[in-house]
Amino acid sequence: MTEHSAGGSFGFALRELLADDTAFERHQHANLRPEVVAELGARIRDSGVKYIYYMLPTLGSRTVAKVVPAELYERMLKKGIAFHRTALTDLQTSREGELIGGGVAAHEFWGLPEPETFQVLPWDREVGRIFCTAYDPPHLGAAGGRLVPLDTRALFTLAHRSFTERTGLELRSGLEPEMTWTGPGIEVVAKDDQSPAYQVENLEKMRPVYKKVISYGQALDFTMIQGDYEDDGQIELNWDYDRAELTASRMTTYRQICKQVARELGLEASFMAKPYNGKMGNGCHHNLSLWRGEENVVEDGRVELHATETARHAIGGMLKHTPGSMLIMGSTVNSYKRYWDAGQFAPSGADWGLDTRGVAIRISANGRMEYRLPDASVNPYLSHLYLLAAIEHGLEAKIDPGEPGQPSAAISDAVVPNTLGSAIEAFEADDYLMGAMPEELTRIFLQLKRDEWARYCGQITQWEFDQYWEAIP
Protein backbone atom coordinates (compact mmCIF):
# COMPACT_ATOMS: atom_id res chain seq x y z
CA MET A 1 0.00 0.00 0.00
CA THR A 2 1.45 3.38 -0.97
CA GLU A 3 1.69 6.30 1.42
CA HIS A 4 -0.89 8.15 -0.70
CA SER A 5 -3.46 5.38 -0.58
CA ALA A 6 -2.89 5.02 3.15
CA GLY A 7 -3.84 8.65 3.77
CA GLY A 8 -0.34 10.14 3.82
CA SER A 9 1.25 11.46 7.01
CA PHE A 10 -2.20 12.26 8.39
CA GLY A 11 -3.42 8.66 8.22
CA PHE A 12 -0.13 7.13 9.39
CA ALA A 13 0.01 9.33 12.48
CA LEU A 14 -3.66 8.79 13.36
CA ARG A 15 -3.31 5.01 13.17
CA GLU A 16 -0.31 5.17 15.48
CA LEU A 17 -2.17 7.30 18.01
CA LEU A 18 -5.27 5.10 17.99
CA ALA A 19 -3.12 2.04 18.73
CA ASP A 20 -2.13 3.49 22.12
CA ASP A 21 -3.58 1.14 24.74
CA THR A 22 -2.43 3.37 27.61
CA ALA A 23 -4.73 6.27 26.68
CA PHE A 24 -7.43 5.43 29.26
CA GLU A 25 -4.92 4.94 32.06
CA ARG A 26 -3.18 8.25 31.33
CA HIS A 27 -6.48 10.13 31.21
CA GLN A 28 -7.62 8.52 34.46
CA HIS A 29 -4.31 9.37 36.15
CA ALA A 30 -4.60 13.01 35.04
CA ASN A 31 -8.18 13.19 36.36
CA LEU A 32 -7.13 11.95 39.80
CA ARG A 33 -4.35 14.43 40.43
CA PRO A 34 -5.24 16.03 43.80
CA GLU A 35 -5.28 19.55 42.37
CA VAL A 36 -7.68 18.49 39.58
CA VAL A 37 -10.09 16.80 42.01
CA ALA A 38 -9.98 19.78 44.36
CA GLU A 39 -10.52 22.36 41.62
CA LEU A 40 -13.50 20.56 40.06
CA GLY A 41 -15.05 20.00 43.49
CA ALA A 42 -14.71 23.69 44.33
CA ARG A 43 -16.23 24.77 41.01
CA ILE A 44 -19.20 22.46 41.50
CA ARG A 45 -19.79 23.59 45.08
CA ASP A 46 -19.40 27.29 44.25
CA SER A 47 -21.81 27.03 41.33
CA GLY A 48 -24.57 25.33 43.31
CA VAL A 49 -24.91 22.61 40.66
CA LYS A 50 -26.73 19.50 41.92
CA TYR A 51 -26.86 17.40 38.76
CA ILE A 52 -24.35 16.90 35.94
CA TYR A 53 -24.79 15.62 32.38
CA TYR A 54 -21.79 13.49 31.38
CA MET A 55 -22.08 13.71 27.61
CA LEU A 56 -20.59 12.81 24.23
CA PRO A 57 -21.50 13.69 20.62
CA THR A 58 -22.57 10.90 18.27
CA LEU A 59 -21.75 10.18 14.63
CA GLY A 60 -25.10 11.68 13.68
CA SER A 61 -24.30 14.96 15.47
CA ARG A 62 -26.66 14.32 18.35
CA THR A 63 -25.57 14.21 21.98
CA VAL A 64 -25.92 11.33 24.44
CA ALA A 65 -25.57 11.74 28.19
CA LYS A 66 -26.21 10.29 31.62
CA VAL A 67 -27.26 12.48 34.51
CA VAL A 68 -25.37 11.97 37.80
CA PRO A 69 -25.76 13.70 41.18
CA ALA A 70 -23.06 16.34 41.36
CA GLU A 71 -21.53 15.09 44.61
CA LEU A 72 -20.32 11.92 42.84
CA TYR A 73 -17.87 13.87 40.67
CA GLU A 74 -14.77 12.16 42.14
CA ARG A 75 -16.18 8.71 41.38
CA MET A 76 -16.88 9.85 37.81
CA LEU A 77 -13.33 11.18 37.40
CA LYS A 78 -12.05 7.69 38.19
CA LYS A 79 -14.60 5.36 36.61
CA GLY A 80 -16.41 7.50 34.10
CA ILE A 81 -19.72 6.45 32.62
CA ALA A 82 -20.57 3.34 30.65
CA PHE A 83 -22.68 3.32 27.46
CA HIS A 84 -23.55 0.59 25.02
CA ARG A 85 -21.18 1.11 22.10
CA THR A 86 -24.04 1.71 19.65
CA ALA A 87 -24.97 4.89 21.51
CA LEU A 88 -22.28 6.55 19.39
CA THR A 89 -24.14 5.46 16.24
CA ASP A 90 -27.44 6.87 17.55
CA LEU A 91 -28.74 3.38 18.43
CA GLN A 92 -29.82 3.12 14.80
CA THR A 93 -31.27 -0.17 13.58
CA SER A 94 -30.88 -1.03 9.90
CA ARG A 95 -33.74 -1.98 7.61
CA GLU A 96 -32.69 -5.60 8.11
CA GLY A 97 -33.05 -5.29 11.88
CA GLU A 98 -29.35 -5.04 12.79
CA LEU A 99 -28.31 -2.56 15.47
CA ILE A 100 -25.63 -0.67 13.54
CA GLY A 101 -22.24 -0.47 15.21
CA GLY A 102 -21.90 -3.97 16.59
CA GLY A 103 -25.40 -5.25 17.33
CA VAL A 104 -26.80 -6.03 20.76
CA ALA A 105 -23.65 -8.03 21.57
CA ALA A 106 -21.37 -5.00 21.22
CA HIS A 107 -19.41 -4.25 24.38
CA GLU A 108 -19.75 -1.06 26.38
CA PHE A 109 -17.38 1.86 26.17
CA TRP A 110 -16.28 3.93 29.14
CA GLY A 111 -16.50 7.71 28.95
CA LEU A 112 -13.98 9.50 31.16
CA PRO A 113 -14.89 13.12 31.95
CA GLU A 114 -12.75 16.07 30.93
CA PRO A 115 -13.01 18.22 34.07
CA GLU A 116 -11.93 21.42 32.30
CA THR A 117 -15.15 21.29 30.23
CA PHE A 118 -17.47 21.65 33.24
CA GLN A 119 -20.07 24.39 32.72
CA VAL A 120 -23.33 25.43 34.32
CA LEU A 121 -26.43 25.42 32.11
CA PRO A 122 -27.77 28.99 32.28
CA TRP A 123 -31.43 27.96 31.90
CA ASP A 124 -31.24 25.84 35.07
CA ARG A 125 -28.27 26.63 37.25
CA GLU A 126 -28.71 23.45 39.28
CA VAL A 127 -27.65 21.47 36.21
CA GLY A 128 -24.14 21.32 34.73
CA ARG A 129 -22.46 19.40 31.97
CA ILE A 130 -19.07 17.83 31.27
CA PHE A 131 -17.81 16.39 27.99
CA CYS A 132 -16.33 12.89 28.13
CA THR A 133 -13.89 10.89 26.00
CA ALA A 134 -14.84 7.35 24.96
CA TYR A 135 -12.44 4.44 25.54
CA ASP A 136 -12.55 0.71 25.10
CA PRO A 137 -12.48 -0.67 28.66
CA PRO A 138 -9.03 -1.84 29.81
CA HIS A 139 -10.46 -5.27 30.71
CA LEU A 140 -10.86 -6.11 27.01
CA GLY A 141 -7.22 -7.13 26.82
CA ALA A 142 -5.12 -6.25 23.76
CA ALA A 143 -7.64 -3.71 22.41
CA GLY A 144 -8.53 -2.27 25.80
CA GLY A 145 -7.63 1.22 26.95
CA ARG A 146 -7.70 2.73 23.47
CA LEU A 147 -9.68 5.70 22.24
CA VAL A 148 -12.90 4.67 20.48
CA PRO A 149 -12.63 5.96 16.88
CA LEU A 150 -16.38 6.66 16.80
CA ASP A 151 -15.90 9.43 19.38
CA THR A 152 -15.55 12.13 16.74
CA ARG A 153 -14.88 14.91 19.24
CA ALA A 154 -11.90 13.12 20.77
CA LEU A 155 -10.75 11.88 17.37
CA PHE A 156 -10.59 15.38 15.88
CA THR A 157 -8.84 16.78 18.95
CA LEU A 158 -6.21 14.04 18.66
CA ALA A 159 -5.81 14.54 14.89
CA HIS A 160 -5.49 18.32 15.22
CA ARG A 161 -2.83 18.04 17.93
CA SER A 162 -0.88 15.61 15.73
CA PHE A 163 -1.25 17.89 12.69
CA THR A 164 0.19 20.80 14.68
CA GLU A 165 3.15 18.71 15.85
CA ARG A 166 3.98 17.78 12.22
CA THR A 167 3.37 21.10 10.51
CA GLY A 168 3.64 23.76 13.20
CA LEU A 169 0.19 24.96 12.10
CA GLU A 170 -3.09 25.31 13.97
CA LEU A 171 -6.51 25.25 12.31
CA ARG A 172 -8.91 27.93 13.51
CA SER A 173 -12.47 28.25 12.34
CA GLY A 174 -15.67 30.19 12.70
CA LEU A 175 -19.05 28.77 11.71
CA GLU A 176 -22.16 30.38 10.24
CA PRO A 177 -25.02 28.11 11.33
CA GLU A 178 -28.35 28.96 9.74
CA MET A 179 -31.55 27.49 11.12
CA THR A 180 -35.29 27.71 10.67
CA TRP A 181 -37.78 28.63 13.38
CA THR A 182 -41.56 28.16 13.17
CA GLY A 183 -44.44 28.94 15.49
CA PRO A 184 -46.95 31.58 16.53
CA GLY A 185 -45.93 35.21 16.29
CA ILE A 186 -42.97 34.83 13.93
CA GLU A 187 -44.83 34.31 10.64
CA VAL A 188 -43.42 36.27 7.69
CA VAL A 189 -45.44 38.32 5.21
CA ALA A 190 -43.55 39.24 2.05
CA LYS A 191 -44.26 40.15 -1.57
CA ASP A 192 -43.91 37.47 -4.24
CA ASP A 193 -40.29 36.91 -5.24
CA GLN A 194 -38.99 39.31 -2.60
CA SER A 195 -36.57 38.12 0.04
CA PRO A 196 -37.31 39.04 3.66
CA ALA A 197 -33.56 39.04 4.42
CA TYR A 198 -32.02 41.69 6.68
CA GLN A 199 -35.31 43.51 7.34
CA VAL A 200 -35.42 44.87 10.85
CA GLU A 201 -39.15 44.13 11.16
CA ASN A 202 -38.40 40.45 10.79
CA LEU A 203 -35.58 40.68 13.33
CA GLU A 204 -38.08 42.32 15.68
CA LYS A 205 -40.41 39.33 15.35
CA MET A 206 -37.46 37.13 16.29
CA ARG A 207 -36.40 39.36 19.20
CA PRO A 208 -37.47 36.88 21.93
CA VAL A 209 -35.46 34.20 20.14
CA TYR A 210 -32.21 36.02 19.56
CA LYS A 211 -32.20 37.62 23.01
CA LYS A 212 -32.36 34.25 24.72
CA VAL A 213 -29.97 32.49 22.33
CA ILE A 214 -27.35 35.23 22.61
CA SER A 215 -27.62 35.52 26.39
CA TYR A 216 -27.37 31.74 26.89
CA GLY A 217 -24.41 31.61 24.51
CA GLN A 218 -22.62 34.37 26.41
CA ALA A 219 -23.23 32.55 29.69
CA LEU A 220 -21.52 29.49 28.16
CA ASP A 221 -18.42 31.49 27.13
CA PHE A 222 -19.37 32.21 23.51
CA THR A 223 -18.20 35.56 22.16
CA MET A 224 -21.37 36.31 20.21
CA ILE A 225 -20.59 38.79 17.43
CA GLN A 226 -23.53 39.31 15.06
CA GLY A 227 -26.70 37.89 13.55
CA ASP A 228 -29.27 38.54 10.87
CA TYR A 229 -32.58 37.45 9.38
CA GLU A 230 -32.10 35.57 6.10
CA ASP A 231 -35.32 33.94 4.85
CA ASP A 232 -38.72 32.85 6.13
CA GLY A 233 -38.13 32.00 9.80
CA GLN A 234 -34.41 31.66 9.18
CA ILE A 235 -31.84 33.42 11.34
CA GLU A 236 -28.09 33.15 11.61
CA LEU A 237 -26.29 34.04 14.85
CA ASN A 238 -22.50 33.95 14.83
CA TRP A 239 -19.80 33.71 17.46
CA ASP A 240 -16.10 34.49 17.20
CA TYR A 241 -13.65 32.06 15.63
CA ASP A 242 -11.27 29.96 17.73
CA ARG A 243 -9.28 26.74 17.64
CA ALA A 244 -11.29 24.39 15.46
CA GLU A 245 -12.07 21.84 18.20
CA LEU A 246 -13.47 24.60 20.44
CA THR A 247 -15.57 25.92 17.58
CA ALA A 248 -16.94 22.43 16.88
CA SER A 249 -17.88 21.92 20.53
CA ARG A 250 -19.59 25.30 20.60
CA MET A 251 -21.65 24.19 17.61
CA THR A 252 -22.78 21.16 19.62
CA THR A 253 -23.67 23.47 22.51
CA TYR A 254 -25.36 25.99 20.20
CA ARG A 255 -27.79 23.31 19.02
CA GLN A 256 -28.70 22.54 22.62
CA ILE A 257 -29.19 26.24 23.33
CA CYS A 258 -31.54 26.64 20.37
CA LYS A 259 -33.62 23.61 21.28
CA GLN A 260 -33.95 24.90 24.84
CA VAL A 261 -35.03 28.36 23.64
CA ALA A 262 -37.62 26.75 21.36
CA ARG A 263 -39.07 24.83 24.32
CA GLU A 264 -39.25 27.97 26.43
CA LEU A 265 -40.98 30.02 23.71
CA GLY A 266 -43.35 27.36 22.38
CA LEU A 267 -41.61 27.31 18.98
CA GLU A 268 -39.88 24.71 16.82
CA ALA A 269 -36.23 25.09 15.83
CA SER A 270 -34.67 23.03 13.04
CA PHE A 271 -31.21 22.62 11.55
CA MET A 272 -32.67 20.65 8.61
CA ALA A 273 -30.62 21.48 5.51
CA LYS A 274 -33.49 22.33 3.13
CA PRO A 275 -36.91 22.75 4.74
CA TYR A 276 -38.60 24.49 1.78
CA ASN A 277 -38.27 24.74 -1.98
CA GLY A 278 -37.76 28.27 -3.24
CA LYS A 279 -36.23 29.38 0.06
CA MET A 280 -32.62 29.39 1.16
CA GLY A 281 -31.39 26.21 2.80
CA ASN A 282 -29.69 26.08 6.16
CA GLY A 283 -25.98 26.17 5.47
CA CYS A 284 -23.09 26.12 7.91
CA HIS A 285 -20.17 27.81 6.17
CA HIS A 286 -16.78 27.00 7.72
CA ASN A 287 -14.45 30.03 7.80
CA LEU A 288 -10.96 28.55 8.06
CA SER A 289 -7.51 29.94 8.75
CA LEU A 290 -4.11 28.41 9.49
CA TRP A 291 -1.91 29.87 12.22
CA ARG A 292 1.74 29.49 13.18
CA GLY A 293 1.74 30.86 16.70
CA GLU A 294 -0.11 34.15 16.34
CA GLU A 295 0.66 34.54 12.64
CA ASN A 296 -2.16 33.85 10.20
CA VAL A 297 -0.34 32.22 7.25
CA VAL A 298 -3.41 32.57 5.01
CA GLU A 299 -2.73 36.33 4.96
CA ASP A 300 0.44 38.29 4.15
CA GLY A 301 -0.50 41.96 4.48
CA ARG A 302 -1.61 42.70 0.92
CA VAL A 303 -4.69 44.91 0.66
CA GLU A 304 -6.32 43.31 -2.37
CA LEU A 305 -8.22 40.05 -1.95
CA HIS A 306 -5.77 37.21 -2.36
CA ALA A 307 -4.61 33.81 -1.17
CA THR A 308 -1.04 33.13 -0.05
CA GLU A 309 0.86 30.16 -1.45
CA THR A 310 0.06 28.22 1.74
CA ALA A 311 -3.62 29.08 1.38
CA ARG A 312 -3.62 28.06 -2.28
CA HIS A 313 -2.23 24.64 -1.44
CA ALA A 314 -4.77 24.23 1.38
CA ILE A 315 -7.55 25.23 -1.04
CA GLY A 316 -6.19 22.77 -3.61
CA GLY A 317 -6.39 19.94 -1.08
CA MET A 318 -9.91 20.85 0.02
CA LEU A 319 -11.17 21.09 -3.57
CA LYS A 320 -9.46 17.87 -4.68
CA HIS A 321 -11.20 16.00 -1.86
CA THR A 322 -14.53 17.81 -2.06
CA PRO A 323 -16.26 14.89 -3.86
CA GLY A 324 -14.92 12.36 -1.36
CA SER A 325 -15.86 14.46 1.67
CA MET A 326 -19.37 15.42 0.54
CA LEU A 327 -20.89 12.54 2.50
CA ILE A 328 -19.61 14.35 5.60
CA MET A 329 -20.52 17.90 4.53
CA GLY A 330 -23.96 16.89 3.25
CA SER A 331 -24.74 13.90 5.43
CA THR A 332 -28.49 13.49 4.87
CA VAL A 333 -30.81 12.81 1.94
CA ASN A 334 -32.23 16.29 2.45
CA SER A 335 -28.78 17.90 2.26
CA TYR A 336 -28.68 17.56 -1.52
CA LYS A 337 -31.98 19.37 -2.07
CA ARG A 338 -30.07 22.49 -0.98
CA TYR A 339 -27.77 22.24 -4.03
CA TRP A 340 -30.56 21.47 -6.54
CA ASP A 341 -32.60 24.60 -5.79
CA ALA A 342 -31.03 27.10 -8.21
CA GLY A 343 -30.57 30.72 -7.23
CA GLN A 344 -30.47 30.17 -3.45
CA PHE A 345 -26.74 30.86 -2.90
CA ALA A 346 -25.75 27.20 -2.38
CA PRO A 347 -22.62 26.13 -4.29
CA SER A 348 -22.64 23.06 -6.50
CA GLY A 349 -19.08 22.77 -7.85
CA ALA A 350 -15.53 22.11 -6.63
CA ASP A 351 -14.28 25.61 -7.36
CA TRP A 352 -12.99 28.71 -5.61
CA GLY A 353 -13.13 32.44 -6.05
CA LEU A 354 -12.78 35.77 -4.37
CA ASP A 355 -15.84 37.73 -3.26
CA THR A 356 -18.42 35.60 -5.06
CA ARG A 357 -21.04 33.38 -3.40
CA GLY A 358 -21.47 30.72 -6.07
CA VAL A 359 -18.28 28.78 -5.32
CA ALA A 360 -17.31 26.06 -2.87
CA ILE A 361 -14.49 28.13 -1.33
CA ARG A 362 -14.60 31.91 -1.19
CA ILE A 363 -11.95 34.37 -0.08
CA SER A 364 -14.41 36.88 1.35
CA ALA A 365 -11.78 38.63 3.48
CA ASN A 366 -8.00 38.37 3.56
CA GLY A 367 -6.88 35.67 5.96
CA ARG A 368 -10.03 33.57 5.73
CA MET A 369 -11.06 30.64 3.52
CA GLU A 370 -14.84 30.24 3.55
CA TYR A 371 -15.80 26.63 2.78
CA ARG A 372 -19.47 26.87 1.79
CA LEU A 373 -20.58 23.28 1.19
CA PRO A 374 -21.49 22.04 4.72
CA ASP A 375 -25.07 22.38 5.88
CA ALA A 376 -26.44 22.99 9.34
CA SER A 377 -27.01 19.30 10.10
CA VAL A 378 -23.27 18.55 9.76
CA ASN A 379 -21.24 16.81 12.44
CA PRO A 380 -18.75 19.66 13.06
CA TYR A 381 -16.05 17.35 14.41
CA LEU A 382 -16.18 15.18 11.30
CA SER A 383 -16.29 18.14 8.91
CA HIS A 384 -13.21 19.68 10.51
CA LEU A 385 -11.48 16.29 10.61
CA TYR A 386 -11.95 15.68 6.88
CA LEU A 387 -11.05 19.27 5.99
CA LEU A 388 -7.88 18.97 8.07
CA ALA A 389 -6.86 15.79 6.25
CA ALA A 390 -7.55 17.43 2.87
CA ILE A 391 -5.60 20.55 3.87
CA GLU A 392 -2.58 18.49 4.94
CA HIS A 393 -2.64 16.62 1.63
CA GLY A 394 -2.76 19.95 -0.19
CA LEU A 395 0.21 21.26 1.79
CA GLU A 396 2.24 18.04 1.44
CA ALA A 397 1.63 17.60 -2.29
CA LYS A 398 1.54 21.37 -3.05
CA ILE A 399 -1.76 20.91 -4.91
CA ASP A 400 -2.45 23.82 -7.25
CA PRO A 401 -6.12 24.95 -7.25
CA GLY A 402 -5.66 27.10 -10.36
CA GLU A 403 -6.78 30.69 -10.60
CA PRO A 404 -10.13 31.84 -9.13
CA GLY A 405 -12.86 30.45 -11.36
CA GLN A 406 -10.35 28.43 -13.40
CA PRO A 407 -9.63 25.06 -11.76
CA SER A 408 -6.22 23.51 -12.32
CA ALA A 409 -5.67 20.09 -13.86
CA ALA A 410 -5.19 18.70 -10.34
CA ILE A 411 -8.83 19.34 -9.45
CA SER A 412 -10.61 19.80 -12.80
CA ASP A 413 -12.16 16.32 -12.61
CA ALA A 414 -13.62 16.89 -9.14
CA VAL A 415 -17.36 16.40 -9.65
CA VAL A 416 -19.51 17.24 -6.64
CA PRO A 417 -22.12 14.53 -5.88
CA ASN A 418 -25.74 15.69 -6.12
CA THR A 419 -27.46 12.91 -4.17
CA LEU A 420 -26.64 10.98 -1.03
CA GLY A 421 -26.20 7.86 -3.16
CA SER A 422 -23.60 9.56 -5.37
CA ALA A 423 -21.86 10.91 -2.27
CA ILE A 424 -21.54 7.37 -0.88
CA GLU A 425 -19.81 6.29 -4.11
CA ALA A 426 -17.47 9.31 -4.12
CA PHE A 427 -16.64 8.75 -0.45
CA GLU A 428 -15.52 5.17 -1.12
CA ALA A 429 -13.61 6.21 -4.26
CA ASP A 430 -11.33 8.68 -2.45
CA ASP A 431 -8.35 6.46 -1.58
CA TYR A 432 -6.56 9.20 0.33
CA LEU A 433 -9.45 10.02 2.67
CA MET A 434 -10.41 6.38 3.10
CA GLY A 435 -6.82 5.66 4.12
CA ALA A 436 -6.55 8.72 6.34
CA MET A 437 -9.48 7.80 8.60
CA PRO A 438 -9.94 4.91 11.04
CA GLU A 439 -11.39 1.83 9.35
CA GLU A 440 -14.10 1.42 11.99
CA LEU A 441 -15.26 5.00 11.53
CA THR A 442 -15.58 4.79 7.74
CA ARG A 443 -17.14 1.32 7.80
CA ILE A 444 -19.87 2.20 10.27
CA PHE A 445 -20.51 5.65 8.83
CA LEU A 446 -20.98 4.04 5.42
CA GLN A 447 -23.37 1.48 6.89
CA LEU A 448 -25.46 4.26 8.43
CA LYS A 449 -25.56 6.27 5.22
CA ARG A 450 -26.28 3.28 2.97
CA ASP A 451 -29.19 2.39 5.23
CA GLU A 452 -30.53 5.97 5.12
CA TRP A 453 -30.27 6.06 1.31
CA ALA A 454 -32.02 2.70 0.99
CA ARG A 455 -34.86 3.85 3.27
CA TYR A 456 -35.33 6.98 1.18
CA CYS A 457 -35.24 5.13 -2.13
CA GLY A 458 -37.90 2.76 -0.84
CA GLN A 459 -40.37 5.51 0.12
CA ILE A 460 -43.33 6.44 -2.10
CA THR A 461 -43.77 10.21 -1.97
CA GLN A 462 -46.65 12.58 -2.60
CA TRP A 463 -44.75 13.91 -5.61
CA GLU A 464 -44.91 10.45 -7.21
CA PHE A 465 -48.66 10.28 -6.64
CA ASP A 466 -49.12 13.72 -8.15
CA GLN A 467 -47.01 12.82 -11.19
CA TYR A 468 -48.11 9.28 -11.93
CA TRP A 469 -51.48 8.37 -10.35
CA GLU A 470 -53.48 9.75 -13.25
CA ALA A 471 -50.67 10.07 -15.76
CA ILE A 472 -51.44 7.00 -17.85
CA PRO A 473 -55.03 6.61 -19.13
Coordinates of N, CA and C in Angstrom, one line a residue, residues 17-20 23-24 56-57 59 83-89 101 107-112 132-137 140 143-156 158 438 440-441 444:
L17 N -1.6 6.8 16.8 CA -2.2 7.3 18.0 C -3.3 6.4 18.5
L18 N -4.1 5.9 17.6 CA -5.3 5.1 18.0 C -4.8 3.7 18.5
A19 N -3.6 3.3 18.2 CA -3.1 2.0 18.7 C -2.6 2.1 20.2
D20 N -2.7 3.3 20.8 CA -2.1 3.5 22.1 C -3.1 2.9 23.1
A23 N -4.0 5.0 26.7 CA -4.7 6.3 26.7 C -5.7 6.4 27.9
F24 N -6.5 5.4 28.1 CA -7.4 5.4 29.3 C -6.7 5.6 30.6
L56 N -21.4 13.0 25.4 CA -20.6 12.8 24.2 C -21.4 13.1 23.0
P57 N -20.8 13.6 21.9 CA -21.5 13.7 20.6 C -21.5 12.4 19.9
L59 N -22.1 10.0 16.1 CA -21.7 10.2 14.6 C -22.8 11.0 13.9
F83 N -21.6 3.3 28.4 CA -22.7 3.3 27.5 C -22.5 2.1 26.6
H84 N -23.6 1.6 26.1 CA -23.5 0.6 25.0 C -22.9 1.3 23.8
R85 N -22.0 0.5 23.2 CA -21.2 1.1 22.1 C -22.0 1.7 21.0
T86 N -23.2 1.2 20.7 CA -24.0 1.7 19.6 C -24.7 3.0 20.0
A87 N -24.5 3.5 21.2 CA -25.0 4.9 21.5 C -24.3 5.9 20.6
L88 N -23.0 5.6 20.2 CA -22.3 6.5 19.4 C -22.8 6.5 17.9
T89 N -23.5 5.5 17.6 CA -24.1 5.5 16.2 C -25.6 5.7 16.3
G101 N -23.4 -0.8 14.3 CA -22.2 -0.5 15.2 C -21.8 -1.6 16.1
H107 N -19.8 -4.5 23.0 CA -19.4 -4.2 24.4 C -19.6 -2.8 24.7
E108 N -19.6 -2.4 26.0 CA -19.7 -1.1 26.4 C -18.4 -0.3 26.1
F109 N -18.6 1.0 26.1 CA -17.4 1.9 26.2 C -17.5 2.6 27.5
W110 N -16.3 3.1 27.9 CA -16.3 3.9 29.1 C -15.9 5.4 28.7
G111 N -16.7 6.3 29.2 CA -16.5 7.7 29.0 C -15.9 8.4 30.2
L112 N -14.6 8.8 30.1 CA -14.0 9.5 31.2 C -14.2 11.0 31.0
C132 N -17.1 14.1 27.8 CA -16.3 12.9 28.1 C -15.6 12.4 26.9
T133 N -14.6 11.6 27.1 CA -13.9 10.9 26.0 C -14.2 9.4 26.1
A134 N -14.5 8.8 25.0 CA -14.8 7.3 25.0 C -13.6 6.4 24.8
Y135 N -13.5 5.4 25.6 CA -12.4 4.4 25.5 C -13.0 3.0 25.6
D136 N -12.3 2.1 24.9 CA -12.5 0.7 25.1 C -12.1 0.3 26.5
P137 N -12.9 -0.4 27.3 CA -12.5 -0.7 28.7 C -11.2 -1.4 28.7
L140 N -10.7 -5.4 28.3 CA -10.9 -6.1 27.0 C -9.6 -6.8 26.5
A143 N -7.0 -4.9 23.0 CA -7.6 -3.7 22.4 C -8.1 -2.7 23.5
G144 N -8.0 -3.1 24.7 CA -8.5 -2.3 25.8 C -7.7 -1.0 26.1
G145 N -8.3 0.0 26.6 CA -7.6 1.2 26.9 C -7.4 2.2 25.8
R146 N -7.9 1.9 24.6 CA -7.7 2.7 23.5 C -8.9 3.7 23.3
L147 N -8.6 4.8 22.6 CA -9.7 5.7 22.2 C -10.6 5.0 21.3
V148 N -11.9 5.2 21.4 CA -12.9 4.7 20.5 C -13.0 5.6 19.3
P149 N -12.7 5.1 18.1 CA -12.6 6.0 16.9 C -14.0 6.6 16.5
L150 N -15.1 6.1 17.1 CA -16.4 6.7 16.8 C -16.7 7.9 17.6
D151 N -15.8 8.2 18.6 CA -15.9 9.4 19.4 C -15.3 10.5 18.5
T152 N -16.1 11.2 17.7 CA -15.5 12.1 16.7 C -14.9 13.4 17.4
R153 N -15.4 13.8 18.5 CA -14.9 14.9 19.2 C -13.4 14.6 19.7
A154 N -13.3 13.5 20.3 CA -11.9 13.1 20.8 C -11.0 12.8 19.6
L155 N -11.6 12.2 18.5 CA -10.8 11.9 17.4 C -10.2 13.1 16.7
F156 N -11.1 14.2 16.5 CA -10.6 15.4 15.9 C -9.6 16.1 16.8
L158 N -7.5 14.8 18.8 CA -6.2 14.0 18.7 C -5.5 14.3 17.3
P438 N -9.9 6.2 10.4 CA -9.9 4.9 11.0 C -10.9 4.0 10.3
E440 N -12.8 1.6 11.3 CA -14.1 1.4 12.0 C -15.0 2.6 11.8
L441 N -14.5 3.8 11.8 CA -15.3 5.0 11.5 C -15.9 5.0 10.1
I444 N -18.6 2.0 9.6 CA -19.9 2.2 10.3 C -20.6 3.4 9.7

